[in-house]
Short mmCIF file of C-alpha atoms in Angstrom, two decimals:
data_model
loop_
_atom_site.label_atom_id
_atom_site.label_comp_id
_atom_site.label_asym_id
_atom_site.label_seq_id
_atom_site.Cartn_x
_atom_site.Cartn_y
_atom_site.Cartn_z
CA MET A 807 -9.06 -47.25 3.22
CA GLU A 808 -7.72 -43.80 1.79
CA GLU A 809 -4.61 -45.11 1.55
CA LYS A 810 -6.12 -48.46 -0.86
CA ASP A 811 -8.34 -45.80 -2.79
CA LYS A 812 -5.21 -43.68 -3.49
CA PHE A 813 -3.16 -46.85 -4.81
CA PHE A 814 -6.21 -47.92 -6.98
CA ASN A 815 -6.54 -44.51 -8.41
CA MET A 816 -3.14 -44.38 -9.38
CA ILE A 817 -2.98 -47.62 -11.01
CA SER A 818 -6.33 -46.46 -13.01
CA ARG A 819 -4.24 -43.40 -13.86
CA MET A 820 -1.29 -45.49 -15.19
CA CYS A 821 -3.53 -47.84 -17.06
CA SER A 822 -5.40 -44.63 -18.92
CA SER A 823 -2.02 -42.64 -19.56
CA GLN A 824 -1.61 -42.02 -23.41
CA GLU A 825 2.29 -42.60 -22.11
CA GLY A 826 1.70 -45.77 -20.63
CA ASP A 827 1.39 -49.22 -22.50
CA VAL A 828 -1.45 -50.40 -20.78
CA SER A 829 -4.86 -49.73 -21.61
CA ASP A 830 -8.37 -49.85 -19.56
CA GLU A 831 -9.40 -52.79 -21.75
CA ASP A 832 -6.21 -54.60 -20.49
CA ILE A 833 -6.43 -54.49 -16.52
CA THR A 834 -10.19 -54.50 -15.60
CA GLN A 835 -11.40 -52.89 -12.47
CA ASP A 836 -12.22 -56.25 -11.17
CA GLN A 837 -8.66 -57.01 -11.09
CA LEU A 838 -7.50 -53.76 -9.76
CA ARG A 839 -9.28 -54.40 -6.62
CA THR A 840 -8.34 -57.99 -6.48
CA LEU A 841 -4.92 -58.26 -6.05
CA GLY A 842 -4.57 -61.46 -4.01
CA GLY A 843 -4.57 -64.38 -6.10
CA ILE A 844 -1.60 -65.75 -8.36
CA GLU A 845 -4.59 -66.33 -10.88
CA ARG A 846 -4.85 -62.33 -11.18
CA ILE A 847 -1.31 -60.93 -10.45
CA GLY A 848 -0.12 -61.48 -13.90
CA ASN A 849 3.34 -59.89 -15.49
CA GLN A 850 1.07 -57.19 -16.88
CA LEU A 851 -0.43 -56.04 -12.99
CA MET A 852 2.83 -56.68 -11.46
CA SER A 853 4.66 -54.26 -14.28
CA VAL A 854 2.13 -51.66 -13.60
CA VAL A 855 2.85 -51.60 -9.84
CA CYS A 856 6.40 -51.41 -10.35
CA LYS A 857 6.37 -48.77 -12.51
CA ILE A 858 4.03 -46.87 -10.47
CA LEU A 859 6.47 -47.32 -7.28
CA LEU A 860 9.43 -46.54 -9.40
CA ALA A 861 7.86 -43.02 -10.52
CA ASP A 862 7.00 -42.40 -6.92
CA MET A 863 10.76 -42.69 -5.91
CA LYS A 864 11.90 -40.48 -8.84
CA SER A 865 9.42 -37.87 -7.80
CA GLU A 866 10.74 -38.10 -4.43
CA GLY A 867 14.50 -37.26 -5.46
CA GLU A 868 17.17 -39.70 -5.65
CA ALA A 869 16.23 -43.15 -6.50
CA LYS A 870 17.31 -45.50 -3.99
CA ARG A 871 16.01 -48.67 -5.31
CA HIS A 872 15.62 -49.98 -8.67
CA ILE A 873 12.76 -52.45 -9.80
CA PHE A 874 13.31 -54.55 -12.98
CA ASP A 875 10.18 -54.81 -15.15
CA THR A 876 8.77 -57.99 -14.96
CA ASP A 877 8.78 -58.50 -18.91
CA PHE A 878 12.84 -57.85 -18.53
CA MET A 879 12.94 -60.62 -16.29
CA ALA A 880 10.68 -63.03 -17.64
CA ILE A 881 12.82 -62.71 -20.49
CA MET A 882 16.12 -63.10 -18.19
CA ALA A 883 14.29 -66.14 -16.61
CA VAL A 884 13.41 -68.48 -19.48
CA ASN A 885 17.47 -69.15 -20.54
CA PRO A 886 19.56 -66.87 -17.99
CA SER A 887 22.52 -68.86 -19.09
CA ARG A 888 22.49 -67.29 -22.71
CA TRP A 889 21.11 -63.98 -21.83
CA ASP A 890 23.59 -61.28 -22.56
CA ALA A 891 23.84 -58.20 -20.65
CA ARG A 892 25.85 -56.39 -23.30
CA LYS A 893 23.13 -56.87 -25.64
CA ARG A 894 20.53 -55.38 -22.70
CA GLU A 895 22.44 -52.77 -21.75
CA LYS A 896 20.18 -50.12 -23.14
CA GLN A 897 17.28 -51.18 -20.96
CA PHE A 898 19.25 -50.81 -17.57
CA SER A 899 21.64 -47.97 -18.59
CA PRO A 900 21.70 -44.48 -16.71
CA GLU A 901 20.76 -42.96 -20.10
CA TYR A 902 17.09 -44.74 -20.20
CA VAL A 903 16.50 -45.09 -16.36
CA ASP A 904 17.66 -41.37 -15.66
CA TYR A 905 20.15 -42.61 -12.78
CA ASN A 906 22.69 -45.27 -12.44
CA ILE A 907 21.45 -48.32 -11.05
CA GLY A 908 24.66 -49.26 -9.53
CA ASP A 909 24.28 -46.45 -6.91
CA CYS A 910 20.80 -47.48 -5.84
CA ASP A 911 20.69 -49.32 -1.91
CA LEU A 912 18.86 -52.18 -3.50
CA ILE A 913 17.94 -53.75 -6.85
CA PHE A 914 14.79 -55.92 -7.25
CA GLY A 915 13.89 -58.44 -9.68
CA PRO A 916 10.25 -59.63 -9.27
CA THR A 917 10.35 -63.07 -11.08
CA LEU A 918 7.68 -65.50 -12.26
CA ILE A 919 8.28 -69.04 -12.46
CA GLY A 920 5.30 -71.23 -13.74
CA ALA A 921 2.64 -70.25 -11.09
CA HIS A 922 5.09 -68.82 -8.23
CA TRP A 923 6.28 -65.36 -7.51
CA PHE A 924 9.40 -64.55 -5.90
CA CYS A 925 11.92 -61.79 -5.93
CA LEU A 926 15.70 -61.62 -6.83
CA VAL A 927 17.63 -58.84 -5.16
CA ILE A 928 21.10 -57.18 -5.29
CA GLU A 929 22.77 -55.14 -2.84
CA PRO A 930 25.68 -53.13 -5.05
CA LYS A 931 27.39 -51.48 -2.10
CA THR A 932 27.91 -55.18 -0.78
CA MET A 933 27.27 -57.19 -3.91
CA ASN A 934 25.26 -59.77 -1.88
CA PHE A 935 22.66 -61.32 -3.79
CA TYR A 936 19.21 -62.29 -2.07
CA VAL A 937 16.02 -64.15 -2.89
CA LEU A 938 12.83 -63.32 -1.26
CA ASP A 939 10.40 -66.32 -1.39
CA SER A 940 7.12 -66.41 0.97
CA MET A 941 6.76 -70.36 0.09
CA LYS A 942 10.97 -71.06 0.13
CA PRO A 943 11.57 -74.29 -1.34
CA SER A 944 12.99 -77.29 0.81
CA PHE A 945 16.37 -77.63 -1.02
CA ALA A 946 18.09 -79.16 1.88
CA ALA A 947 15.66 -82.15 2.46
CA LYS A 948 15.08 -82.94 -1.27
CA LYS A 949 17.68 -85.63 -2.62
CA SER A 950 16.37 -86.26 -5.72
CA LYS A 951 18.38 -85.44 -8.85
CA LYS A 952 16.02 -86.24 -11.17
CA LYS A 953 15.45 -83.68 -14.11
CA GLY A 954 12.29 -81.71 -13.95
CA VAL A 955 11.96 -81.17 -10.38
CA ALA A 956 10.77 -77.56 -10.05
CA ASP A 957 12.88 -77.04 -7.05
CA ASP A 958 15.78 -77.93 -9.05
CA ASP A 959 14.82 -75.70 -11.93
CA MET A 960 13.87 -72.52 -9.42
CA MET A 961 17.57 -73.02 -8.15
CA THR A 962 19.18 -73.09 -11.54
CA VAL A 963 17.57 -70.06 -12.51
CA VAL A 964 18.30 -68.12 -9.19
CA ILE A 965 21.78 -69.18 -9.51
CA GLU A 966 22.16 -68.02 -13.28
CA CYS A 967 20.16 -64.87 -12.77
CA ARG A 968 22.67 -63.92 -9.89
CA ASP A 969 25.58 -64.28 -12.09
CA ARG A 970 23.41 -61.98 -14.65
CA PHE A 971 22.78 -59.13 -11.87
CA TYR A 972 26.62 -59.35 -11.48
CA ASP A 973 27.11 -58.64 -15.31
CA MET A 974 24.85 -55.71 -15.29
CA ILE A 975 26.31 -54.32 -12.11
CA GLU A 976 29.92 -54.52 -13.80
CA ILE A 977 28.72 -52.79 -17.16
CA VAL A 978 26.98 -49.75 -15.17
CA LYS A 979 29.92 -49.95 -12.42
CA PRO A 980 33.20 -51.06 -13.94
CA ASN A 981 35.71 -52.71 -11.68
CA THR A 982 33.08 -52.92 -9.06
CA ILE A 983 33.50 -56.47 -8.69
CA GLY A 984 36.91 -56.90 -9.51
CA LYS A 985 38.71 -60.52 -7.92
CA LYS A 986 35.94 -60.52 -5.41
CA LYS A 987 33.88 -63.87 -5.68
CA MET A 988 30.25 -64.10 -6.13
CA SER A 989 28.26 -64.01 -3.34
CA ASP A 990 26.25 -67.00 -1.89
CA ILE A 991 22.93 -67.34 -2.52
CA ILE A 992 21.02 -65.50 0.54
CA TRP A 993 17.72 -67.02 1.33
CA ALA A 994 16.27 -63.88 3.35
CA PRO A 995 14.24 -64.88 6.47
CA VAL A 996 10.66 -63.26 5.12
CA PRO A 997 7.10 -64.26 6.16
CA GLN A 998 5.87 -67.25 4.86
CA GLN A 999 2.26 -67.60 3.26
CA ASN A 1000 -0.04 -70.24 4.25
CA ASN A 1001 -1.93 -71.00 1.31
CA LEU A 1002 -0.86 -71.25 -2.62
CA ARG A 1003 -1.99 -67.99 -4.16
CA ASP A 1004 -0.42 -64.88 -2.30
CA CYS A 1005 3.02 -65.08 -3.31
CA GLY A 1006 2.36 -62.21 -5.65
CA VAL A 1007 0.84 -60.14 -2.77
CA HIS A 1008 3.82 -60.68 -0.53
CA ILE A 1009 6.18 -59.19 -3.75
CA LEU A 1010 3.88 -56.03 -3.79
CA ILE A 1011 4.98 -55.40 0.05
CA TRP A 1012 8.56 -56.30 -0.10
CA LEU A 1013 9.22 -54.15 -3.22
CA SER A 1014 8.79 -50.99 -1.18
CA GLU A 1015 9.89 -51.98 2.35
CA TRP A 1016 12.02 -55.08 2.51
CA GLU A 1017 15.74 -54.24 3.69
CA PRO A 1018 18.43 -56.72 4.24
CA SER A 1019 18.89 -55.65 7.80
CA VAL A 1020 15.18 -55.33 8.67
CA MET A 1021 13.02 -58.59 9.70
CA LEU A 1022 9.70 -57.70 8.07
CA ASP A 1023 6.81 -59.14 10.64
CA TYR A 1024 3.46 -59.05 9.29
CA SER A 1025 0.64 -61.57 9.78
CA GLU A 1026 -1.66 -63.27 7.18
CA GLU A 1027 -4.44 -60.40 8.02
CA HIS A 1028 -2.12 -57.90 6.89
CA VAL A 1029 -1.89 -60.12 3.87
CA ALA A 1030 -5.76 -60.16 3.47
CA ASN A 1031 -6.27 -56.45 4.30
CA PHE A 1032 -3.92 -55.49 1.58
CA GLU A 1033 -5.93 -58.10 -0.82
#
């Protein structure tokens, strides 16, 4: 309970800070204390949590993880094939974030499509590209090529966002990629939700705890307690 109260106090301070772009009127106390449902975890709340996590990592020293703002990812995911990293360079340049994101161990991109949260991750050291999804689509089982199928839409976004992540690494760490071909999409083994509402909660857990070489093993009870 002490950890939970500390977490909520941090968000409250962030919301009321004059330096923040979120006010107390934007996020209610009820929202702060019910993080579980997708109805409650919108871009704004997820963005606040991302900022807090980044601030904590900076205060502890060298940033080992970078988390893209949810608004940043929302703009990319709308039409990633037309998203131009050069035009957005100021938002991820070392001058803007105070460090080179290409030097981080992992770069996270919490992404919302429709009513579902999932997370895109690139590992600059290996250039491996991961998808963390607590409700992984059944791409292999689906044979329909009909346009408009949600799984097709999501896979298109994932593939094209991977290309844009590579574009950004090439900008901040020139010649890192070279002739190396792009990574296959790696669907990381992560705990799966047993309902339609907890995807946002899983994202909040992964942002600070997920690593490629570590299999997170937590129960629905853990998710419920986090809520």
